[in-house]
Coordinates of C-alpha atoms in Angstrom, one line a residue:
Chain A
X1 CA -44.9 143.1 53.8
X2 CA -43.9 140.3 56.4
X3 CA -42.2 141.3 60.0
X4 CA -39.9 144.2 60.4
X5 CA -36.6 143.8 61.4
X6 CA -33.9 146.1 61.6
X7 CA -31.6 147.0 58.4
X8 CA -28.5 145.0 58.4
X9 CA -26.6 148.0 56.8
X10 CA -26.0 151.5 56.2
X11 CA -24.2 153.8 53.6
X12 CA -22.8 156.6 55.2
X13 CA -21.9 159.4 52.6
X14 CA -23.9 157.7 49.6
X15 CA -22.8 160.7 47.1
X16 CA -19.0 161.3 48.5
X17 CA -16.8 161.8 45.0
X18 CA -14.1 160.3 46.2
X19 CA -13.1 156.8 44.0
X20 CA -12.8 154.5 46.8
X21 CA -15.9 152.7 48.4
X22 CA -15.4 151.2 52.1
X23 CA -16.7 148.5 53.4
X24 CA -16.5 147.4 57.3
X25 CA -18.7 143.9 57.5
X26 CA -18.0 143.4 61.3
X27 CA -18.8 146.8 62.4
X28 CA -21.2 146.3 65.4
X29 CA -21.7 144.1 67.9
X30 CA -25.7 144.7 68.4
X31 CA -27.6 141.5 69.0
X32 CA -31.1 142.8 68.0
X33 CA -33.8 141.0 70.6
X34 CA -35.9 139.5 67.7
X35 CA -32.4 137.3 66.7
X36 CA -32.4 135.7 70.5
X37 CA -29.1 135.8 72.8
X38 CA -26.2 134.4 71.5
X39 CA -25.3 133.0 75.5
X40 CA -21.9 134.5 75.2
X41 CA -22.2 136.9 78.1
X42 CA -21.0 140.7 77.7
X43 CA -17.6 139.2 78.1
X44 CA -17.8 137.2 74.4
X45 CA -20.0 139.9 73.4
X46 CA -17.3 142.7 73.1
X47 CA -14.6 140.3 72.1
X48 CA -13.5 139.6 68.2
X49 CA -15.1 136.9 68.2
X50 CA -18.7 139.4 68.0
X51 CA -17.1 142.0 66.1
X52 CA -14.2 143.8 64.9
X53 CA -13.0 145.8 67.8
X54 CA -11.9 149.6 66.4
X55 CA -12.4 148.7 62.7
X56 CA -15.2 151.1 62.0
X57 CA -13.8 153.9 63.8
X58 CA -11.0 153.6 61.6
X59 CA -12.9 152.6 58.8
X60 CA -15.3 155.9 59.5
X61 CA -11.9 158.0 59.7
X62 CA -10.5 156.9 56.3
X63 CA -13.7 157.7 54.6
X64 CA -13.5 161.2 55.3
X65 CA -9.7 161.9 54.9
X66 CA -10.7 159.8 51.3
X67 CA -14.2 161.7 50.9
X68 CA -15.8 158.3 50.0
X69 CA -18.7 156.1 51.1
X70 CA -18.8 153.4 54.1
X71 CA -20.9 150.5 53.5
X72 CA -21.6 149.3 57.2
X73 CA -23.4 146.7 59.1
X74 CA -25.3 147.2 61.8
X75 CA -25.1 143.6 63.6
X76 CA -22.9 141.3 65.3
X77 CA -21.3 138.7 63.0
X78 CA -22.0 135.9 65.0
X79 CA -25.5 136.3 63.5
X80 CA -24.4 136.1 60.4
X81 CA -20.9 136.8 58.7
X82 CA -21.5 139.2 56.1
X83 CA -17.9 138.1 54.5
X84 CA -19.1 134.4 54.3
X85 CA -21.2 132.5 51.8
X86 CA -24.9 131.1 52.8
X87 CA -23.5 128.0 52.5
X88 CA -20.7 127.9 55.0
X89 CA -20.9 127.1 58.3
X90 CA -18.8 129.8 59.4
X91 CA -21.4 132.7 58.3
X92 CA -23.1 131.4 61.7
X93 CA -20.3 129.5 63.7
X94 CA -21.4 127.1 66.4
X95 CA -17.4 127.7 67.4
X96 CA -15.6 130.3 67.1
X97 CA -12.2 131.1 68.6
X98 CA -11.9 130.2 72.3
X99 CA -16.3 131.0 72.4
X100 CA -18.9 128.3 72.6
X101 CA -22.0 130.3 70.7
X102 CA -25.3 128.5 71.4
X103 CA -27.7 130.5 69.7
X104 CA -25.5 128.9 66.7
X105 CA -25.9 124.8 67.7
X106 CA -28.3 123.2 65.6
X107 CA -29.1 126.1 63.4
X108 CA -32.6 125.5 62.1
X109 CA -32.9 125.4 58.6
X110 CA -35.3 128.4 58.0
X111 CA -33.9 130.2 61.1
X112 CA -30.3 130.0 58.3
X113 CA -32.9 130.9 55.8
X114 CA -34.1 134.0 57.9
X115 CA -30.9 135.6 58.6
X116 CA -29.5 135.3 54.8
X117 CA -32.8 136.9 53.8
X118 CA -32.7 139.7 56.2
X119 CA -29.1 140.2 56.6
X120 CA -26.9 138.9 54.2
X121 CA -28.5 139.7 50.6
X122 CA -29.8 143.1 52.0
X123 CA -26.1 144.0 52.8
X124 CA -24.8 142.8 49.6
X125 CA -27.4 144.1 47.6
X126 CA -27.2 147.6 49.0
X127 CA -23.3 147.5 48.5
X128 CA -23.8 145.9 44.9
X129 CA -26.3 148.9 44.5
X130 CA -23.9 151.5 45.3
X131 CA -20.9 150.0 42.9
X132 CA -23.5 149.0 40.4
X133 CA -24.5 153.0 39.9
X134 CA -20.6 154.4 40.3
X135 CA -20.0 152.1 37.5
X136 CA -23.1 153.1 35.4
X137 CA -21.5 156.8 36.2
X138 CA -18.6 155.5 34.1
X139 CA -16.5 155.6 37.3
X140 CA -14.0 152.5 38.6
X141 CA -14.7 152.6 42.0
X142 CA -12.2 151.0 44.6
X143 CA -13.3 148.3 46.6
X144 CA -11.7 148.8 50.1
X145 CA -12.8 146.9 53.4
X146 CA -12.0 147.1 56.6
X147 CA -10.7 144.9 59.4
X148 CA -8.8 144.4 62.8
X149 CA -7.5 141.3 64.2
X150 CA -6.6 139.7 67.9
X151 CA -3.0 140.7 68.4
X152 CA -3.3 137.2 70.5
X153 CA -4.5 134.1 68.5
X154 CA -4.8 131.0 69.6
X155 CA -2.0 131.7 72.8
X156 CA 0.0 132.9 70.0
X157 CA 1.3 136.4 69.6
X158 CA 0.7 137.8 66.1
X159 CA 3.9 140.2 64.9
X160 CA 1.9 141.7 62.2
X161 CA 0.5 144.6 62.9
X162 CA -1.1 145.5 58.9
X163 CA -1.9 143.2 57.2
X164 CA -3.2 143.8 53.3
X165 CA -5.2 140.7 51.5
X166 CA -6.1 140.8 48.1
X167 CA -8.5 138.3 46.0
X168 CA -7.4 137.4 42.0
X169 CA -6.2 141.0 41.6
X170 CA -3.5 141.5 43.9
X171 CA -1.9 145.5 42.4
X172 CA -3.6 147.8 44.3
X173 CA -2.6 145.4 47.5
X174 CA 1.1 145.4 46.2
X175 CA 1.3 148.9 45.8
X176 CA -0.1 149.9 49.0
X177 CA 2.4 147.3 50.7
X178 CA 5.0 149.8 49.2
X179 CA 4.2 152.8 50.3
X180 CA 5.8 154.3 53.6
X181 CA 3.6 153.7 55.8
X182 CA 5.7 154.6 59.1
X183 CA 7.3 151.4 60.3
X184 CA 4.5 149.5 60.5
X185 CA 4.6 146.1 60.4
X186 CA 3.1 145.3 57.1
X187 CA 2.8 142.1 55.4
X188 CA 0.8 141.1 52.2
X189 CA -1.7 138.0 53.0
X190 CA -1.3 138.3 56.8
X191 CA -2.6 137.2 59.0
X192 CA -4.7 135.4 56.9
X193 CA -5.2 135.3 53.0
X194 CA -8.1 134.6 50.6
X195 CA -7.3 131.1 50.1
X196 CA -8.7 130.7 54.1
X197 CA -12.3 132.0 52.5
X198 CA -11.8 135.6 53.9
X199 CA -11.8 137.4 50.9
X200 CA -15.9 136.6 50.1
X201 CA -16.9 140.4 49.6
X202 CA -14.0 140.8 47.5
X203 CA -15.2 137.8 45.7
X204 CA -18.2 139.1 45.0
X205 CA -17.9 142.4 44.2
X206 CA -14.8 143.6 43.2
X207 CA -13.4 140.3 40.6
X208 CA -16.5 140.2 38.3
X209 CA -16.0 143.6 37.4
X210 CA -12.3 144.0 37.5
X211 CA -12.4 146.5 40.6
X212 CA -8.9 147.0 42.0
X213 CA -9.5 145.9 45.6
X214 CA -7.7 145.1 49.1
X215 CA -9.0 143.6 52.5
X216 CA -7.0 146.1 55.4
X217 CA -6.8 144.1 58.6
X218 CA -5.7 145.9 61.1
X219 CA -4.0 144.7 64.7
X220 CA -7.0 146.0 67.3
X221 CA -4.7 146.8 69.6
X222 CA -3.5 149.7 67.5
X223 CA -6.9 151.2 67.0
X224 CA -8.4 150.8 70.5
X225 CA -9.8 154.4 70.6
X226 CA -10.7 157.2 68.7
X227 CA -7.2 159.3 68.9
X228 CA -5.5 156.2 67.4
X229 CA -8.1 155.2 65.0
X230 CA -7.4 159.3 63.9
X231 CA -3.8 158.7 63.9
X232 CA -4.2 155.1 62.1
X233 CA -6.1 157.0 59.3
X234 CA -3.4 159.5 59.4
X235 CA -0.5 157.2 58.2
X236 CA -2.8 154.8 55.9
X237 CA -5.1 157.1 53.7
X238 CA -1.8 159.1 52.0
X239 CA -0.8 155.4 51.4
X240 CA -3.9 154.5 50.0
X241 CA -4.5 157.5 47.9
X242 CA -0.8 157.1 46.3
X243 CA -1.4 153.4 45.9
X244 CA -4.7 153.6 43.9
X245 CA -2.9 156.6 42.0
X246 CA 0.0 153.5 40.9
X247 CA -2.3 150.6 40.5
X248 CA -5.9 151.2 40.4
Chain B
X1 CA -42.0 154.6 46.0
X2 CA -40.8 156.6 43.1
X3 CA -42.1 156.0 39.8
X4 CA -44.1 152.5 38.5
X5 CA -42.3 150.3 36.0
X6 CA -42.8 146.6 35.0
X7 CA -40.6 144.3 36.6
X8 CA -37.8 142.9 34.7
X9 CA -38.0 139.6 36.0
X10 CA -39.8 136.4 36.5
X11 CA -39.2 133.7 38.4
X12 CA -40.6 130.1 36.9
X13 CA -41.0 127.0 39.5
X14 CA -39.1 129.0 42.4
X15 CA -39.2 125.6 44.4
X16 CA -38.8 123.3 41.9
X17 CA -36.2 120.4 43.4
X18 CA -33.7 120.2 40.7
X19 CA -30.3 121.4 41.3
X20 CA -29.6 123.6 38.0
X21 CA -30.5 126.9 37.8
X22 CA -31.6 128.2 34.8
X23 CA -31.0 131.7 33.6
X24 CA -32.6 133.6 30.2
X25 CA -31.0 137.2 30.3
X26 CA -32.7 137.6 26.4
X27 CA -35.5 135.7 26.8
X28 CA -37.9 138.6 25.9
X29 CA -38.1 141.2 22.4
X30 CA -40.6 143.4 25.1
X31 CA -40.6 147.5 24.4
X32 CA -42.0 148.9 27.5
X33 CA -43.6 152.5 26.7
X34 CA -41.2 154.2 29.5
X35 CA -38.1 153.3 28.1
X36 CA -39.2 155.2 25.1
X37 CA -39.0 153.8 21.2
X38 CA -36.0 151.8 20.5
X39 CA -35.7 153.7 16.6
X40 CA -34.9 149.9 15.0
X41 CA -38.4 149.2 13.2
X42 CA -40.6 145.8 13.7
X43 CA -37.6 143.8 11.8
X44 CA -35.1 144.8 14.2
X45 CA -37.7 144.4 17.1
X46 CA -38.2 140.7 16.2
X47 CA -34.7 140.2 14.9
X48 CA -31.3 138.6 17.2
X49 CA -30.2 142.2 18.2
X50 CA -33.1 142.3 20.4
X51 CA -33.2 139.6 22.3
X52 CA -32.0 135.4 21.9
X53 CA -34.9 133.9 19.7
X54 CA -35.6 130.9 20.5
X55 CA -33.6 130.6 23.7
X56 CA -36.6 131.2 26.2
X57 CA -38.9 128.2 24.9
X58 CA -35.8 126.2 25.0
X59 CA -34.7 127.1 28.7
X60 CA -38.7 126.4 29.8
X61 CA -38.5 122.7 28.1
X62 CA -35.3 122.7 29.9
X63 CA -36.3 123.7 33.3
X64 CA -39.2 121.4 32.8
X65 CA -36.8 117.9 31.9
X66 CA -34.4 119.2 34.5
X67 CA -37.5 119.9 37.0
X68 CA -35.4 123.6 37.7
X69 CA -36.3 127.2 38.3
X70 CA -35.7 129.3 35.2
X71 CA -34.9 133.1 36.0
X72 CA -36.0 134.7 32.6
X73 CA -35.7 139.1 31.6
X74 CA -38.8 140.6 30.6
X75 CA -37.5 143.1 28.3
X76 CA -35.2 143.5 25.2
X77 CA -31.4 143.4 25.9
X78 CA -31.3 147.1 24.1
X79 CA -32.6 148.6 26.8
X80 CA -30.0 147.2 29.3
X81 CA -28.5 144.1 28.1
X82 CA -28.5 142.1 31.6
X83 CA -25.4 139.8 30.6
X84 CA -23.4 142.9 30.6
X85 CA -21.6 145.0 33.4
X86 CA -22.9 148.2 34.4
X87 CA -19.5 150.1 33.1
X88 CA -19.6 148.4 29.7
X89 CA -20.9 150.6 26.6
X90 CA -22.7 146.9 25.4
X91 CA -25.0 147.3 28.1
X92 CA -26.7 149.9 26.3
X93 CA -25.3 149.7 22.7
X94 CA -25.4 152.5 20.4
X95 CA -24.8 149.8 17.4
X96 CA -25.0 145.9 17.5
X97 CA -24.6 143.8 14.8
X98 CA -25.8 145.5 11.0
X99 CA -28.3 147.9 13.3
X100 CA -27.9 151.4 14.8
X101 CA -30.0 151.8 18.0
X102 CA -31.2 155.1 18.0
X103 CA -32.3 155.3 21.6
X104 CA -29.3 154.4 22.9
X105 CA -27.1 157.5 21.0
X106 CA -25.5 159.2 23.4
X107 CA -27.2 158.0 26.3
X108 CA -27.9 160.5 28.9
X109 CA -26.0 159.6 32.4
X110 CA -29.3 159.8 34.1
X111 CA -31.1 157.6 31.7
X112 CA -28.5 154.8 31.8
X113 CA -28.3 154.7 36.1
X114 CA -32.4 154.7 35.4
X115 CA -31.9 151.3 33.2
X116 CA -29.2 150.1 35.8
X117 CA -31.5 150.6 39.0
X118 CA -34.9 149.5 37.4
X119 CA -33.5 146.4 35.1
X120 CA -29.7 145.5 36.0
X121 CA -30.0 145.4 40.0
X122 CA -33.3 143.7 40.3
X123 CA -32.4 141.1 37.6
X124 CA -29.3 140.4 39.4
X125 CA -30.5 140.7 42.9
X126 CA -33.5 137.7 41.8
X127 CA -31.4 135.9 41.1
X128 CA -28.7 136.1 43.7
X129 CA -31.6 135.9 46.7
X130 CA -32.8 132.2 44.5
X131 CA -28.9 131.0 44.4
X132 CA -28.2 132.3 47.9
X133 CA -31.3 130.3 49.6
X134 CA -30.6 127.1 47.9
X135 CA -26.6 127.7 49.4
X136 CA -28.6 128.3 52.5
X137 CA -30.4 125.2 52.5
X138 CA -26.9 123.1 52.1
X139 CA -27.2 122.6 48.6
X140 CA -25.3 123.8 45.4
X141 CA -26.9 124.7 42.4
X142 CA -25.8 124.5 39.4
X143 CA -26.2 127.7 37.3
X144 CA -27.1 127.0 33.6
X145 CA -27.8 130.4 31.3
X146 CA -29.3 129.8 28.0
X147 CA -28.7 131.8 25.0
X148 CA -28.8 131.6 21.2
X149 CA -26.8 132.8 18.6
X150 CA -27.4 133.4 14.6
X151 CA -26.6 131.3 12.0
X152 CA -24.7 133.7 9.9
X153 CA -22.3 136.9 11.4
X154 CA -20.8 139.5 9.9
X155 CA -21.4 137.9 6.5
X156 CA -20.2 134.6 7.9
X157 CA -21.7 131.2 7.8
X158 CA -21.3 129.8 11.4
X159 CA -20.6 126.2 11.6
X160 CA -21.0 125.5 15.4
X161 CA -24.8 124.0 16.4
X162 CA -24.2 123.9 20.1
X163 CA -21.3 126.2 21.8
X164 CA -20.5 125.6 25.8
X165 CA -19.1 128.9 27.4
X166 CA -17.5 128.5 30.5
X167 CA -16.2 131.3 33.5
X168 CA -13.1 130.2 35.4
X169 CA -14.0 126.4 36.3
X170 CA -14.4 124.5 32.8
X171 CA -15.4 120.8 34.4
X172 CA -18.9 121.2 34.2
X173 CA -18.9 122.5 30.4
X174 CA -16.0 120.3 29.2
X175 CA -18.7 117.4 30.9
X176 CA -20.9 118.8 29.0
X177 CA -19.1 118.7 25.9
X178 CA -18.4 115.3 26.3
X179 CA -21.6 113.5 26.5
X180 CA -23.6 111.9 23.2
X181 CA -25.2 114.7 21.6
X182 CA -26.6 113.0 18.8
X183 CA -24.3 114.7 16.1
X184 CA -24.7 118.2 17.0
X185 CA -21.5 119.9 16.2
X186 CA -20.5 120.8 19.7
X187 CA -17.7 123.4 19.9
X188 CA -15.9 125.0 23.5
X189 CA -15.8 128.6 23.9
X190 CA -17.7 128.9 20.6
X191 CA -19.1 130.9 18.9
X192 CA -17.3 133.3 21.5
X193 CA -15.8 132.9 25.5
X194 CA -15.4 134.9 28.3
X195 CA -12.6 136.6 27.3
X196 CA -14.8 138.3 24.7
X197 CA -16.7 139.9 28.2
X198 CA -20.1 137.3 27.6
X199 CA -19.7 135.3 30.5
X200 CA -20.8 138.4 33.6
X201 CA -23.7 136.1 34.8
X202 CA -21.2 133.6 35.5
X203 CA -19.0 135.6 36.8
X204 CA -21.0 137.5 39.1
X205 CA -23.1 134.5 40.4
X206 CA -21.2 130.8 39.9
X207 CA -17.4 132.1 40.6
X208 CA -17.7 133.7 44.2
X209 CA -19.8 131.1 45.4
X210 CA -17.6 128.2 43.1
X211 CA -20.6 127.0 41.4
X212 CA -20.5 124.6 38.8
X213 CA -21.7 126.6 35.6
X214 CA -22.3 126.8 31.6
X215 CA -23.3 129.0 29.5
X216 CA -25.3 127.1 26.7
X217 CA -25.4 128.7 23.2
X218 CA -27.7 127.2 20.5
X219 CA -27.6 128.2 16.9
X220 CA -31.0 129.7 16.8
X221 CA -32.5 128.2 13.3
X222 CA -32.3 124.7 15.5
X223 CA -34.9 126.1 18.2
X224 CA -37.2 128.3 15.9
X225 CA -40.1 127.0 17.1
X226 CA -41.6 125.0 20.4
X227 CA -41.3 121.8 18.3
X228 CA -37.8 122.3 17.6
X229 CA -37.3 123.4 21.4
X230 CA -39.1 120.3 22.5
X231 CA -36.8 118.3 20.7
X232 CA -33.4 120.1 21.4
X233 CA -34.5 119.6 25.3
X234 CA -34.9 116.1 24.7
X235 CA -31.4 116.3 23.6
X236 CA -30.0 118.2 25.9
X237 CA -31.3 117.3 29.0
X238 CA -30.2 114.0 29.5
X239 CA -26.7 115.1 28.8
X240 CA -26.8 118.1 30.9
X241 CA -28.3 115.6 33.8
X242 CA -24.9 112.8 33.0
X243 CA -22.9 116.1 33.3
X244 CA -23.7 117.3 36.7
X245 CA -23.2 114.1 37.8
X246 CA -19.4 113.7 37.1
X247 CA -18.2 117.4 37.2
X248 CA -21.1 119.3 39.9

């Protein structure tokens, strides 16, 4: 059965009713021993640049105020970004941000091989698994992932603090732009947008089959602990409930 | 490990160097015993409702000019029609063509997520993991699905010998189209197009990654038999080879 490894990802709430299906790609920043050390130090290792600081809290508190599943990974992107393509060199970045990440240099070419094999198509299989048999069901289901961001990029300060990215379908991202969602600082596309090859597990799961979908990205300062992840999901899943009701 | 059932695909020449990808979703008229008696009698069983005749003897001399993998079904497209979406009543159609389908009248709920989970996800899965270590590797395949169609519909005589299908990047198939076919009436988005729902293989596995892609369609009294097949591939491959050069 060749070496064990651990699962790249787990469904919390397989059989929730609820229509929408999360997703939180950069949930964790484990670095599993039989991967090797990144050589980032625990500094790089609990930045963005390893994970998505807050975003499954938050992601793990919408799910229950929208009684639906979370599709979650268990390891640190930097061993492979689950919302890239095999064939990007961003899925293992030799760069990223302000880090140097060594375990990255030189990538051997079946070391690649390894971690698409055991990370990637397990992760995207299990999720295609899950919307594959809502859909058999006769159900639509709601493709929703979940995100934060460095309120500092690149020395700059970012002024979003929601933003809401869409891939070809871009009405259930509209709609929840519309909704009141408190004064937050919202912005459609921000800070980033699918055309910078962030959208790939909206890509690949939500356009074939017409699946109304959005990417949340939310500013990590505003979800640094579990009382404000609670209050986060507070203001956003009425939003998100009324939006799917308009436009999905 | 739940219950046994036969595997729904093959691989052919995993390795093999070429850059297409070949795909037969109804390369196969098979009955397995555990999906129960289909109700449509031996002419039905052997007739284009069941599966593409023809199109797997064509996509093997293919795979062999192109030196290619060919990802082929095992089973009959009545018992979950693998070019189809999970949601869509086609998958599993109560009527196609001039033929009811007994075993697929009202189709219990558990019986269809069976057919999803046993033939749909494992089809699709094969073939993502083949497509998904070739992007790993640093190359970019070319995905080529091979079907066949009947001469005469719905009462009609078809005149198209050789149709090209396309998803949302044309270049490879209008490349295609272009090339000296030897007289073989060559027809675009005939004898029907993604916007009649045919192109999901595409869509699932050449658009998210932006892989070059066609969907081949051959008017099935020009393949009827390996001679026939031989020669179509002699045809065929040569263009399809000219093609990936100027548009993959």
């Amino acid at each position: 059965m060749g070496e064990i490894f651990p699962s790249p990802v787990v469904i919390e709430g397989e059989d929730a009713p609820g229509r929408a299906v999360l997703v939180c790609e950069h949930a964790d920043n484990s670095f599993p021993e039989i991967y090797g050390n990144p050589g980032i130090g625990d500094e790089g290792r609990r930045a963005h640049v390893a994970w998505d600081p807050g975003a499954l809290g938050l992601a793990r508190a919408l799910a229950a105020r929208l009684q639906s599943p979370l599709v979650r990974a268990t390891l640190s992107r930097l061993i492979y970004d689950l919302n890239r393509p095999p064939g990007a060199e961003s899925a293992t970045p030799p760069r990223s941000e302000i880090y140097d990440i060594p375990f990255n240099h030189a990538l051997a070419p079946p070391e690649k091989l390894r971690r698409v094999s055991q990370i990637y198509l397990p992760f995207h299989d299990a999720l295609h698994g899950l919307l594959a048999q809502r859909m058999a069901a006769g159900q639509s289901p709601v493709l929703i992932t979940v995100h934060s961001f460095t309120p500092i990029f690149e020395g700059r300060q970012r002024d979003t603090e929601f933003g809401i990215i869409h891939d070809q379908d871009d009405r259930l991202a509209k709609a929840l732009a519309r909704q009141d969602l408190g004064g937050l600082a919202v912005h459609l596309n921000q800070p980033y947008s699918a055309a910078d090859g962030v959208a790939h597990t909206l890509a690949l799961h939500a356009t074939p089959y017409g699946l109304s979908h959005a990417m949340l990205e939310i500013r990590n300062d505003l979800i640094a602990d579990e009382p404000a992840q609670a209050a986060m999901a507070d203001r956003l899943a009425p939003a998100i409930i009324a939006a799917m009701k308009e436009a999905a």
